[in-house]
Coordinates of C-alpha atoms in Angstrom, one line a residue:
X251 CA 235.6 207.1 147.9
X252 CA 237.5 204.7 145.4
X253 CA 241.5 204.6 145.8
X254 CA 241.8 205.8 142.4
X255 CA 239.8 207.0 139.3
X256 CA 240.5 204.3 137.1
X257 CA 242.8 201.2 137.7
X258 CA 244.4 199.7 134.0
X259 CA 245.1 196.0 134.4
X260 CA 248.6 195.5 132.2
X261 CA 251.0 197.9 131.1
X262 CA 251.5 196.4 127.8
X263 CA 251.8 199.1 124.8
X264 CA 248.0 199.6 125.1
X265 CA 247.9 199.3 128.8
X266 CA 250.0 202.2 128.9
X267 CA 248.4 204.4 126.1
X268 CA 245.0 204.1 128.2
X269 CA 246.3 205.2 131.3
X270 CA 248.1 208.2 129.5
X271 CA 245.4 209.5 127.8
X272 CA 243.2 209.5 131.1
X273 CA 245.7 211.0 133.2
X274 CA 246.0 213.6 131.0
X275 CA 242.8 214.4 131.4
X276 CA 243.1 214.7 135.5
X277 CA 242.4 211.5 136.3
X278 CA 244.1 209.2 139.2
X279 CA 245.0 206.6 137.2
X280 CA 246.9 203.3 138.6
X281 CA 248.9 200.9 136.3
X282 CA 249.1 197.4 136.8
X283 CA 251.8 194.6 136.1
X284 CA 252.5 191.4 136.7
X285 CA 256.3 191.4 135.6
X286 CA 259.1 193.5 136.8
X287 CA 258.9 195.5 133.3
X288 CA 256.1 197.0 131.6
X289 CA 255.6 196.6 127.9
X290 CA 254.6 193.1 127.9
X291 CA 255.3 191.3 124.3
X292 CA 256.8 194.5 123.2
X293 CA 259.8 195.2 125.2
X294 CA 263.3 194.6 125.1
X295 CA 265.3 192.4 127.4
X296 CA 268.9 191.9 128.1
X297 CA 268.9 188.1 127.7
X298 CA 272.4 187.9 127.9
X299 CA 274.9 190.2 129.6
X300 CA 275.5 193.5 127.2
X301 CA 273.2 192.4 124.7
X302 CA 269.3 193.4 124.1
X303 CA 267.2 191.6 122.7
X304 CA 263.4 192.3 121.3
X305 CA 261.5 189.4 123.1
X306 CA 257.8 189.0 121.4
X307 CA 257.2 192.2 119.3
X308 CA 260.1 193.7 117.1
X309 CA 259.2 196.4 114.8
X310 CA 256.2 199.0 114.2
X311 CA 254.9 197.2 111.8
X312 CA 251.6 198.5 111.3
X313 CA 251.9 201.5 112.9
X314 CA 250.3 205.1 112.7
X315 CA 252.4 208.4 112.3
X316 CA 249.3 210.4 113.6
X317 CA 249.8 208.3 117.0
X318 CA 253.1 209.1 117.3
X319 CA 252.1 213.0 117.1
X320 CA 248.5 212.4 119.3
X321 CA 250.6 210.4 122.1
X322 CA 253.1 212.8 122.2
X323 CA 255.8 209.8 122.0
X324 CA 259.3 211.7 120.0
X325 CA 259.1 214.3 123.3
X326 CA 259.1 211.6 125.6
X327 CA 262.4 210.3 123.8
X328 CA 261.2 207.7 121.1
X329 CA 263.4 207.6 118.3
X330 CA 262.7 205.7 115.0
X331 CA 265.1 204.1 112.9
X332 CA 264.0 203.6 109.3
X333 CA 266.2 201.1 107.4
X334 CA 267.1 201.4 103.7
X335 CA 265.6 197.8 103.1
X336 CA 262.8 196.5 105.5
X337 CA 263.6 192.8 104.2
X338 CA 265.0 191.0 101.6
X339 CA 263.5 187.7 100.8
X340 CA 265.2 185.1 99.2
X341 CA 265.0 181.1 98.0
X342 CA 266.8 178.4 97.5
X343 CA 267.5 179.0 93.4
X344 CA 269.4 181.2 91.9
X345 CA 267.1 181.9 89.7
X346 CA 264.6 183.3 91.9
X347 CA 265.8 186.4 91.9
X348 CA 265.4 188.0 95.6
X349 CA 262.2 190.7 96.9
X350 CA 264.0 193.4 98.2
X351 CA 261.8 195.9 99.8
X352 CA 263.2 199.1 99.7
X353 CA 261.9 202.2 101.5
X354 CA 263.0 204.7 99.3
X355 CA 259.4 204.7 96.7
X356 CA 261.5 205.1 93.7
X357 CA 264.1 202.9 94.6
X358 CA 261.4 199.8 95.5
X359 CA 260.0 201.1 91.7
X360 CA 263.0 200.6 90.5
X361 CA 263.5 197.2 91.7
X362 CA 260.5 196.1 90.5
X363 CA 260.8 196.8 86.9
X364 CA 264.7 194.8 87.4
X365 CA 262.1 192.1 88.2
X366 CA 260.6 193.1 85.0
X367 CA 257.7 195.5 83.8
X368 CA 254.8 194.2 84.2
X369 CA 255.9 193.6 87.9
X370 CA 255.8 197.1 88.8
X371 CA 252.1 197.1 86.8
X372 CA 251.0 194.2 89.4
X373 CA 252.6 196.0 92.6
X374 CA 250.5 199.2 91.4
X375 CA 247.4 197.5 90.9
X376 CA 247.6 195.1 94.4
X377 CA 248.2 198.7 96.1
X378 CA 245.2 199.9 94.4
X379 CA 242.5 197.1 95.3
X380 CA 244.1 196.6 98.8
X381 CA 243.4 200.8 99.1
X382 CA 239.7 199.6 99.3
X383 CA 240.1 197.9 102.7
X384 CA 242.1 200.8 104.0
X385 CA 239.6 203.1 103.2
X386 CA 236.8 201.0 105.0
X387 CA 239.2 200.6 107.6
X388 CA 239.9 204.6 107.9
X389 CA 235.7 204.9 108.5
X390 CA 235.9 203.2 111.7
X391 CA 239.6 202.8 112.9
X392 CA 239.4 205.4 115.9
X393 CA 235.7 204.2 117.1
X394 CA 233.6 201.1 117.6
X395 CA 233.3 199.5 114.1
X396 CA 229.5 198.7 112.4
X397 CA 229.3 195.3 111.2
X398 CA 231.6 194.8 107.8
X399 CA 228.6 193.6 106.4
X400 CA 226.9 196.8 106.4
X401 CA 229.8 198.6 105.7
X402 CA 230.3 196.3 102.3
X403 CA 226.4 196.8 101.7
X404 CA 226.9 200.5 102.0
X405 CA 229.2 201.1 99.2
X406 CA 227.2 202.5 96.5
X407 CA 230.3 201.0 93.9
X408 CA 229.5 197.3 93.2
X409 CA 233.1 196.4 91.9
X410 CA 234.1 197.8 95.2
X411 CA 231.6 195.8 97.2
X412 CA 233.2 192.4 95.3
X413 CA 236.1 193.6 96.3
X414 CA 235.7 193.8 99.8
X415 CA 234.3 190.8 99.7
X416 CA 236.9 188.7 98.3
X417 CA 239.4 191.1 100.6
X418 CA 237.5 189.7 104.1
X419 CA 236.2 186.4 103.0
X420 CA 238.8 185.0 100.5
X421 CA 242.4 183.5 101.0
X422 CA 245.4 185.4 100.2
X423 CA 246.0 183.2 97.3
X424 CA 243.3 184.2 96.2
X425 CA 243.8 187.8 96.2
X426 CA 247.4 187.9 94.6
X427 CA 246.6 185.1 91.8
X428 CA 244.7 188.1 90.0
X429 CA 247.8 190.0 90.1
X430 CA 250.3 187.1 89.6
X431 CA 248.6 184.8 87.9
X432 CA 251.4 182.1 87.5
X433 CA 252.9 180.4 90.6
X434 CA 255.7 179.7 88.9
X435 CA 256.6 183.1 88.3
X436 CA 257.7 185.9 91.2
X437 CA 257.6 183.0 93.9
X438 CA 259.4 185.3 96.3
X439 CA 257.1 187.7 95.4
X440 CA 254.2 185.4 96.6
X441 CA 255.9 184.1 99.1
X442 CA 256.4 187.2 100.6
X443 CA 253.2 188.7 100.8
X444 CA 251.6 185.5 102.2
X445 CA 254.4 185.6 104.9
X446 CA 252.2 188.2 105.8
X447 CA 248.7 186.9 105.7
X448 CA 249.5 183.9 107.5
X449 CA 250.4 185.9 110.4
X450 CA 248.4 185.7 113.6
X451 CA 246.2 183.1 111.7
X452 CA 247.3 180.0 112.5
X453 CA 245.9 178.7 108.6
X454 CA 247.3 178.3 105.1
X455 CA 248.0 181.2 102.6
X456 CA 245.0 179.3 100.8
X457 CA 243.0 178.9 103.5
X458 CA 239.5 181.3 103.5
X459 CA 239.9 184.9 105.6
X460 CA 243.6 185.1 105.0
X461 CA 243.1 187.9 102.7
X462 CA 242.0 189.8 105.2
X463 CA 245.4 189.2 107.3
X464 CA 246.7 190.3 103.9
X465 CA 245.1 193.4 103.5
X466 CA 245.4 194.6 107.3
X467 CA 249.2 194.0 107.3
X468 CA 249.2 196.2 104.0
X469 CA 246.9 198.9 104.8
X470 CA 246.2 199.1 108.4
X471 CA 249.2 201.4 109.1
X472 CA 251.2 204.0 106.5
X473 CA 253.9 202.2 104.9
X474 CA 255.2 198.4 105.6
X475 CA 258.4 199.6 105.7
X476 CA 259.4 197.8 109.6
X477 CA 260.9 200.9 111.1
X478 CA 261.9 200.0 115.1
X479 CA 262.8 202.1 117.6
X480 CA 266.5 203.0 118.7
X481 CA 266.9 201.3 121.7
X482 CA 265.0 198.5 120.8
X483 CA 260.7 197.9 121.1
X484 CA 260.7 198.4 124.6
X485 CA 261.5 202.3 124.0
X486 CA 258.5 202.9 122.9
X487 CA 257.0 201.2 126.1
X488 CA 259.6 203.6 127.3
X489 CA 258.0 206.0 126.0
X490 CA 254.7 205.8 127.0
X491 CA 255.6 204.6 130.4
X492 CA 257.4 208.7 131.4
X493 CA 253.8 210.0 129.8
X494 CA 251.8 208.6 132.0
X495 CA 253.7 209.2 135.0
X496 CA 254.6 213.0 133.5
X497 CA 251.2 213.4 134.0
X498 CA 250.8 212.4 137.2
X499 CA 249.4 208.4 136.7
X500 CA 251.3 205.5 138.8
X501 CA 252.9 202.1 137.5
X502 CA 253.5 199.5 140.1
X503 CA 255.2 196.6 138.7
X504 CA 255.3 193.4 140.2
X505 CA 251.4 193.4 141.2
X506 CA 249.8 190.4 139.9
X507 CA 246.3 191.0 140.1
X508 CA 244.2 187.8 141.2
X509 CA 240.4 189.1 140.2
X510 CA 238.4 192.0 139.3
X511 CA 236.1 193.0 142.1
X512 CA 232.1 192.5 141.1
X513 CA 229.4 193.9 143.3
X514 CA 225.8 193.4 142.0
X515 CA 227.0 194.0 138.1
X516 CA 229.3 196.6 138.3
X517 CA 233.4 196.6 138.6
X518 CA 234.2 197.9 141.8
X519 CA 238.3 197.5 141.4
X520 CA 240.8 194.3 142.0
X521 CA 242.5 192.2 144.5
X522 CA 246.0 191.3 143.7
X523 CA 247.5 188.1 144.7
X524 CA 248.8 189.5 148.0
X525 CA 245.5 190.0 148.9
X526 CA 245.5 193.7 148.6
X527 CA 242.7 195.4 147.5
X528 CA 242.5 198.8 145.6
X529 CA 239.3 200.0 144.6
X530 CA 238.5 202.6 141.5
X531 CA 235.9 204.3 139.3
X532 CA 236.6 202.3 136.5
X533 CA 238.8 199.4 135.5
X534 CA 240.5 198.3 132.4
X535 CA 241.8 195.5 131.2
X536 CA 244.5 195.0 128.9
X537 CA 244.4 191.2 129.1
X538 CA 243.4 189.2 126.1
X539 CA 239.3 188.4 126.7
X540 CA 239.5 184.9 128.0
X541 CA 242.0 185.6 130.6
X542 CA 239.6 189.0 131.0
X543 CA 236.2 186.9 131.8
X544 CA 236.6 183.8 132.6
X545 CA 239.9 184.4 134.7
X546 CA 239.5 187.8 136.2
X547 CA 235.8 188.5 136.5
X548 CA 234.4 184.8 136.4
X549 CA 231.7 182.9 135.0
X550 CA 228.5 184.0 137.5
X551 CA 228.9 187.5 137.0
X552 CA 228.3 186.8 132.7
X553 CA 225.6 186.3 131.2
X554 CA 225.8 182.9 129.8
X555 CA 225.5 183.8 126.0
X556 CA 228.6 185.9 126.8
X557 CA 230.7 183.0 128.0
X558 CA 230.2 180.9 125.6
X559 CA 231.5 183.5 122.8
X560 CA 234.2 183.9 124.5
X561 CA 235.3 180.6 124.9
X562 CA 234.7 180.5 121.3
X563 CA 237.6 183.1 120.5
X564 CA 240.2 180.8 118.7
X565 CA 243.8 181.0 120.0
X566 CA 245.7 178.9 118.4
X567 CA 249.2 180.6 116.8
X568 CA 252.4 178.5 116.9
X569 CA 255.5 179.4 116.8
X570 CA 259.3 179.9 117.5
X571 CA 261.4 182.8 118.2
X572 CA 265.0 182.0 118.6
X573 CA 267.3 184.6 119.8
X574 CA 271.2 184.3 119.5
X575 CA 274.3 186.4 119.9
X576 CA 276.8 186.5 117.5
X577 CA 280.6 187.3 117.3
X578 CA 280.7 188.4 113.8
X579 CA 278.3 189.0 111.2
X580 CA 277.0 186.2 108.6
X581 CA 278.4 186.3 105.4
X582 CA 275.8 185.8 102.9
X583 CA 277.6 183.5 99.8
X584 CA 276.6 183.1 96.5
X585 CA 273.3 184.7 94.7
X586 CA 272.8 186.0 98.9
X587 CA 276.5 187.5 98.9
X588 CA 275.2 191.5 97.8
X589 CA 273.1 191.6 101.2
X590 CA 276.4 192.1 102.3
X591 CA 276.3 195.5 101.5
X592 CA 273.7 198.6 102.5
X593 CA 273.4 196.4 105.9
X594 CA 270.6 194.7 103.7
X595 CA 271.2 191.8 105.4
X596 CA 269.9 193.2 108.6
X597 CA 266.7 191.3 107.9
X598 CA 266.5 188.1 105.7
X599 CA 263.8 186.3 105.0
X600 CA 263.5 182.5 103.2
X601 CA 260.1 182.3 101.9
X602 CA 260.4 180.3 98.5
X603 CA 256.7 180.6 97.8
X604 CA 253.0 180.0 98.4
X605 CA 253.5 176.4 98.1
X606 CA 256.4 176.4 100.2
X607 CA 254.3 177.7 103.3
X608 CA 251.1 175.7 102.6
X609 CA 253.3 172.5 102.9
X610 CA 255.0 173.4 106.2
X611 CA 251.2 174.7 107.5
X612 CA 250.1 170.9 106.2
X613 CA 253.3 169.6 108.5
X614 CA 252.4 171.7 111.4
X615 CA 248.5 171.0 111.5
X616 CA 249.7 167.3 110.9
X617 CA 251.6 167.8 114.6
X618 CA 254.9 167.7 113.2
X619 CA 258.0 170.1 112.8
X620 CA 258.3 171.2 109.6
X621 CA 261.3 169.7 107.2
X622 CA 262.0 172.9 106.0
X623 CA 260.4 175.9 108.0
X624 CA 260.1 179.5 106.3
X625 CA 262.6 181.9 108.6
X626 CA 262.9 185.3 109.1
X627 CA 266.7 186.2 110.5
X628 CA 267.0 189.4 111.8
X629 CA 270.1 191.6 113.1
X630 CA 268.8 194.5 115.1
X631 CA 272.4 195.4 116.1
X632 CA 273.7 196.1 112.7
X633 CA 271.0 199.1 112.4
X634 CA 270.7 199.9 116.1
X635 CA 274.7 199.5 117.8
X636 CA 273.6 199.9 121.2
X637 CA 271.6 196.8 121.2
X638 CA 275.4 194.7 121.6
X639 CA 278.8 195.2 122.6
X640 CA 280.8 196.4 119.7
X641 CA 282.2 194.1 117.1
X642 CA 279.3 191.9 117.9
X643 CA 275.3 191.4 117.3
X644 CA 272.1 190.7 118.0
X645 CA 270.5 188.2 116.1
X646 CA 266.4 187.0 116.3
X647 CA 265.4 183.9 114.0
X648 CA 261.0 183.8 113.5
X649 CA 259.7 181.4 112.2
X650 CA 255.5 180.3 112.3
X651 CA 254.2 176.7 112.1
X652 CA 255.6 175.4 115.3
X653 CA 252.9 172.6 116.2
X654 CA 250.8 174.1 118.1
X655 CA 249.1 171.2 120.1
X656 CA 252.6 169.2 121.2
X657 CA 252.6 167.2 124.0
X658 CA 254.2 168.8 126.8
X659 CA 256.6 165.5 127.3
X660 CA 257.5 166.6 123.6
X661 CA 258.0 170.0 123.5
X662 CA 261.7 170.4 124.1
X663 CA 262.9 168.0 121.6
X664 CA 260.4 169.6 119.0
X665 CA 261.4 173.1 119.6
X666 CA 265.2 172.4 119.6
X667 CA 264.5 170.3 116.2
X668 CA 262.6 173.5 115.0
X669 CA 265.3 175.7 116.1
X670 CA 268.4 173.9 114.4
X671 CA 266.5 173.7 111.3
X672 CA 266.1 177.4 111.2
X673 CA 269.5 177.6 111.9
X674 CA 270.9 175.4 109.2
X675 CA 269.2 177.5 106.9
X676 CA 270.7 180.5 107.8
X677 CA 273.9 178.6 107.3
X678 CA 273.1 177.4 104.1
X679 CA 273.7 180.7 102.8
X680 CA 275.9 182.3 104.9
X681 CA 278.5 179.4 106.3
X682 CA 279.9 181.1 109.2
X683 CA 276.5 181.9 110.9
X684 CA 276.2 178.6 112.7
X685 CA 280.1 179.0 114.0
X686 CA 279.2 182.6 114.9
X687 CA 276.6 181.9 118.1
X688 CA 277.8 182.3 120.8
X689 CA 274.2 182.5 123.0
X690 CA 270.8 181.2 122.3
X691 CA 267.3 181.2 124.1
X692 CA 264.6 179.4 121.7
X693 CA 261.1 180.5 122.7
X694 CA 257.8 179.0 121.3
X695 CA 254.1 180.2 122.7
X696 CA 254.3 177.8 125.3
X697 CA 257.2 180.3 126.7
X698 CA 255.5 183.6 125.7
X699 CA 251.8 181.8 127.7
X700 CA 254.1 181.1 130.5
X701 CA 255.7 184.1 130.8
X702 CA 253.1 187.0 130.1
X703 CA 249.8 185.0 130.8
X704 CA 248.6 185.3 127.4
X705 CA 245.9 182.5 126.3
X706 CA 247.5 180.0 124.0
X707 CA 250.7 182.3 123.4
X708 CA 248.8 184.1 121.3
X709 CA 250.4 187.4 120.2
X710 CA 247.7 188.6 118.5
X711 CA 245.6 188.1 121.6
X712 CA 242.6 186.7 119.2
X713 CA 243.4 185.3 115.7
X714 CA 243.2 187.6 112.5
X715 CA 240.5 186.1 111.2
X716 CA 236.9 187.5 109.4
X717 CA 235.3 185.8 112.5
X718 CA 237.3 187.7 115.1
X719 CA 237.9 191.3 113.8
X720 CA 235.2 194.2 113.3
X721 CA 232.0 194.1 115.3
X722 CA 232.9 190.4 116.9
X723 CA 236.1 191.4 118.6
X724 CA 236.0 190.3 120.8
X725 CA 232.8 189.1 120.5
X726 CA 230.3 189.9 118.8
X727 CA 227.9 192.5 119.9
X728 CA 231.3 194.1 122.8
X729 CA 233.2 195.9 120.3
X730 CA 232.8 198.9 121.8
X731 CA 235.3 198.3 124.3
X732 CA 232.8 197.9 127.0
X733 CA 231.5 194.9 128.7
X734 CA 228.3 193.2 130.2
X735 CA 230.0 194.7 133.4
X736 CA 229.4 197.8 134.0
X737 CA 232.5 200.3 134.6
X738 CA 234.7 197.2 133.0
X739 CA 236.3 198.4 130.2
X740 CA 238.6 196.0 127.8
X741 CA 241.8 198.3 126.1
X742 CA 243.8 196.0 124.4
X743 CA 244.4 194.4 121.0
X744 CA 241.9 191.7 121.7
X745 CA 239.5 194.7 120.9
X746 CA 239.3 196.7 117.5
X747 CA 241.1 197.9 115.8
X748 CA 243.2 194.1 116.1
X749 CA 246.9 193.3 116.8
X750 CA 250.1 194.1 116.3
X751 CA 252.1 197.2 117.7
X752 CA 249.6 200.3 116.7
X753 CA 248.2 201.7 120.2
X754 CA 244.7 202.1 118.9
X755 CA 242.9 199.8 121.1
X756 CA 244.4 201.5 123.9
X757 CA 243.6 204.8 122.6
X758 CA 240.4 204.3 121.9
X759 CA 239.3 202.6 124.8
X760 CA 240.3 205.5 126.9
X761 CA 238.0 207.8 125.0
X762 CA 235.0 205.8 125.5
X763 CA 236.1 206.0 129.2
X764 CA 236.0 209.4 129.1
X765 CA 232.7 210.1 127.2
X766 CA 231.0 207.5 130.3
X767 CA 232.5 209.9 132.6
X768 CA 231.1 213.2 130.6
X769 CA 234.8 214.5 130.0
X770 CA 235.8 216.0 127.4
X771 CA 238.4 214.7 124.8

C-alpha cells in the first residue's frame, strides 16, 4: 500500500488548491515544500524586522470571485482589500495628464470623459472587442482547452473570427491603435495598457502575440481592479494552507524533493534529498515543466518528442523587484502632488508610452540597463497598516526589462544600476522618497531562480505567448494536465489556464485527478 493517496510536489498557490480539493474528497493527501513557508512566489515575508513585504506576486490580479466562493477561502480568514484607485500612471509632462484607474465604474467613467469624450467611446469599445477573448476563454477556462484554432474556426461570426485572430496573433499595438489611433495622443493611456501586455513576455508592446498578454490581463479575471489581501499575498496562501489541513491533508515544509519515482511508465511517489522515500497513488507537480521533466522525472523515462518540446518552452522574463522601508511617505510635487490625497498614491506607475517601453525592451534585448526604466512604486502599508510599524511603510519598486542574459561577474553592478535608476525616478517626483529609505533588498530572476527553483526566474512559469498558452501548455498535445507518465499529474500555472495568481490550474488539475480515480466531484 502507498504511504499516501496522492503526494503534491510544491505548495505554491496551486500546489495548495490541489491538495485541498482532493482532501476534501477523502483523500490522504501529502504536501511538499522545499522552503520553510508555503506559498512560493506569492507569499509575504518579513524582510526586515516589523515590516512585511510581498516578495514575487502582490495582488489578485486576474483573479476569479467564483474561486473565492468554490475554495471556500473568506471562512478560512482571507480578507480582500479593494482600493479606491488600482494605479495611477503618470509621465514626465505636465501635459500628459495622468490614467487614474478608479474602481468605482462611474467614477473611472467619469475620469475618462475629463480626459475627453471620445475617450470614454474608445474605453467602451476596447472593453467590447476584448469581451471576445473572454468569452472564448469562459468555453474552456475550468477544463482542458481545444486548440484556439478550432475554437476561432468555430465561430459562426466572421468579424468575430478576425478578431480573435488579431487578439492571439497580433501585438498589443496593434490592438489599441484601432481604438487610439494617434500615439501622440493618451500616451499614458497607451502606455498603460501595454504595461500590461508586456508582462510575462519578455518582447515589445509591438512585438506579434502581445495582444494576447493584453487581452488575458483584461479579461481572464472580473475586474483589473488589483485588490490584495489584508495581511499581505501570503494570506491567501494562508488561506488555502488551514483548508487543506481542515480537511485532514498534511504540509511538510522543508522537504526538498530530489526525483519522482518511475517504475516501468508509471509514477510510483518521490525521494526527497534526505533520501527518504514516500510512496502514493498519484503525484503532482506544481513545478514549472522543465524543472518537472527533465529535473524530477528525467530524460529516459520520456519519450523523446516530449523532451524536446519541453526544452523548447521559452523562459526568458527579466526583471527587478526592489523592496524598501520607508520612514515617511513620498510627497508627490507638482502635476503628481493630488496623489497625495485618497491614498492614490498607494500605487504609481511611470509609463510615458508605447514608445517609451519599446525603447527600454530595445536596451534590454541589446544586454544593457535601460536609461530610463518604466516603474511601478507601490505602498502596500498605506492600504494594509499591519504590513509596517506605525508612522512608517512598506514600499515595492517593479520594474521589467532587466537584461536577462547578464553575465554573472556583472549582475550586481547591473541590478544596483537598475535599482537607483528606479529610485531616482521616484524622486523626481516626489523629493523626499530617496531620503526616506531606510531598508532595501533589490531582487532580479536570478534571485527569485535561486531561491524558489523556478527555470529562468520566470514567474509566469512559461511565457505568455500564442505559442505557450491553450492546447501547447505546456506542450502541445499535455494540456490536459496529464503527462506521458502515467499517474503524473502537472497542477500549476505552467498548465492552462496560464499565470498569474488565479488558482485555476490547481483546481483543475485536481478534478482530472479525481475523474482517473472514478470519484465524484
Amino acid at each position: 500500500m502507498p504511504n499516501y493517496d496522492a503526494v503534491v510536489v510544491g505548495a505554491g498557490h496551486n500546489g495548495l488548491t490541489a491538495a485541498g480539493e482532493l482532501a476534501k474528497k477523502g483523500l490522504e493527501v501529502l504536501t511538499l515544500e522545499r522552503n520553510s513557508f508555503v506559498g512560493g512566489m506569492a507569499a509575504t515575508h518579513e524582510l526586515f524586522p516589523g515590516f512585511k513585504h510581498n516578495v514575487g506576486a502582490w495582488a489578485l490580479l486576474v483573479f476569479r470571485d467564483e474561486m473565492l466562493k468554490t475554495l471556500e477561502l473568506e471562512k478560512y480568514g482571507l480578507e480582500l482589500i479593494r482600493p479606491i484607485t488600482s494605479y495611477c500612471v503618470f509621465g514626465e509632462n505636465p501635459e500628459d495628464k495622468c490614467f487614474v484607474s478608479y474602481t468605482d465604474k462611474v467614477q473611472m467613467a467619469g475620469h475618462l470623459v475629463e480626459h475627453g469624450p471620445e475617450v470614454l467611446e474608445a474605453f467602451a469599445n476596447l472593453a467590447a472587442y476584448l469581451q471576445n477573448f473572454k468569452d472564448l476563454m469562459n468555453k474552456v477556462i475550468y477544463k482542458a482547452p481545444e486548440p484556439i484554432e478550432k475554437l476561432i474556426a468555430e465561430e459562426p461570426d466572421p468579424q468575430k473570427r478576425e478578431i480573435l485572430i488579431k487578439i492571439t496573433y497580433g501585438s498589443a499595438v496593434d490592438v489599441l491603435r484601432q481604438f487610439f489611433p494617434d500615439p501622440n495622443k493618451q500616451r499614458l493611456m497607451q502606455g498603460s495598457m501595454c504595461a500590461s501586455a508586456i508582462d510575462g513576455t519578455h518582447c515589445g508592446p509591438y512585438t506579434a502575440g502581445t495582444a494576447l498578454s493584453l487581452a488575458y490581463h483584461y479579461a481572464m479575471g472580473d475586474d483589473y481592479d488589483f485588490r490584495t489581501p489584508k495581511g499581505g499575498i501570503g494570506a491567501l496562501s494562508g488561506a488555502l494552507r488551514k483548508s487543506v489541513e481542515d480537511h485532514g491533508g498534511e504540509i511538510r515544509c522543508k522537504a526538498r524533493v530530489k526525483r519522482f519515482l518511475v517504475e516501468k511508465g508509471k509514477t510510483t511517489g518521490v525521494e526527497l534529498d534526505s533520501g527518504e522515500k514516500i510512496t502514493a497513488g498519484v503525484v503532482l507537480s506544481d513545478l514549472d515543466a522543465r524543472n518537472t521533466f527533465l529535473g524530477m522525472v528525467g530524460e529516459d523515462h520520456l519519450p523523446a518528442e516530449f523532451v524536446h518540446a519541453v526544452k523548447e518552452i521559452k523562459y526568458k522574463n527579466g526583471f527587478v523587484q526592489l523592496h524598501l522601508t520607508l520612514k515617511e511617505l513620498p510627497e508627490f510635487t507638482g502635476h503628481l502632488a493630488f496623489a497625495n490625497e485618497d491614498k492614490i498614491r498607494a500605487l504609481m506607475a511611470y509609463i510615458p508610452s508605447a514608445e517609451h517601453l519599446s525603447n527600454c525592451w530595445a536596451q534590454a534585448q541589446r544586454g544593457e540597463v535601460p536609461d530610463d526604466p518604466a516603474v511601478y512604486c507601490g505602498i502596500p502599508s498605506l492600504l494594509d497598516p499591519t504590513l509596517a510599524p506605525e508612522g512608517q511603510h512598506t514600499c515595492t519598486i517593479f520594474s521589467h526589462y532587466f537584461p536577462y542574459d547578464v553575465p554573472e561577474s556583472k549582475r550586481k553592478e547591473y541590478r544596483d544600476l537598475m535599482a537607483e535608476r528606479m529610485i531616482d525616478r521616484i524622486d523626481k517626483h516626489a523629493p523626499n522618497f530617496r531620503a526616506s529609505i531606510m531598508d532595501k533588498a533589490v531582487l532580479t530572476q536570478y534571485w527569485f531562480q535561486n531561491t524558489f527553483g523556478v527555470t529562468g526566474g520566470d514567474f509566469c512559469s512559461g511565457l505568455i505567448e500564442p505559442q505557450q498558452m491553450w492546447d501547447k501548455r505546456p506542450v502541445p498535445g499535455w494540456s490536459d494536465y496529464r503527462t506521458p507518465v502515467e499517474s503524473l499529474y502537472m497542477c500549476g500555472q505552467a498548465c492552462h489556464p496560464g499565470a498569474g495568481v488565479t488558482c485555476i490550474p490547481g483546481y483543475n488539475s485536481a478534478r482530472e485527478v479525481l475523474k482517473d480515480l472514478g470519484i465524484d466531484y
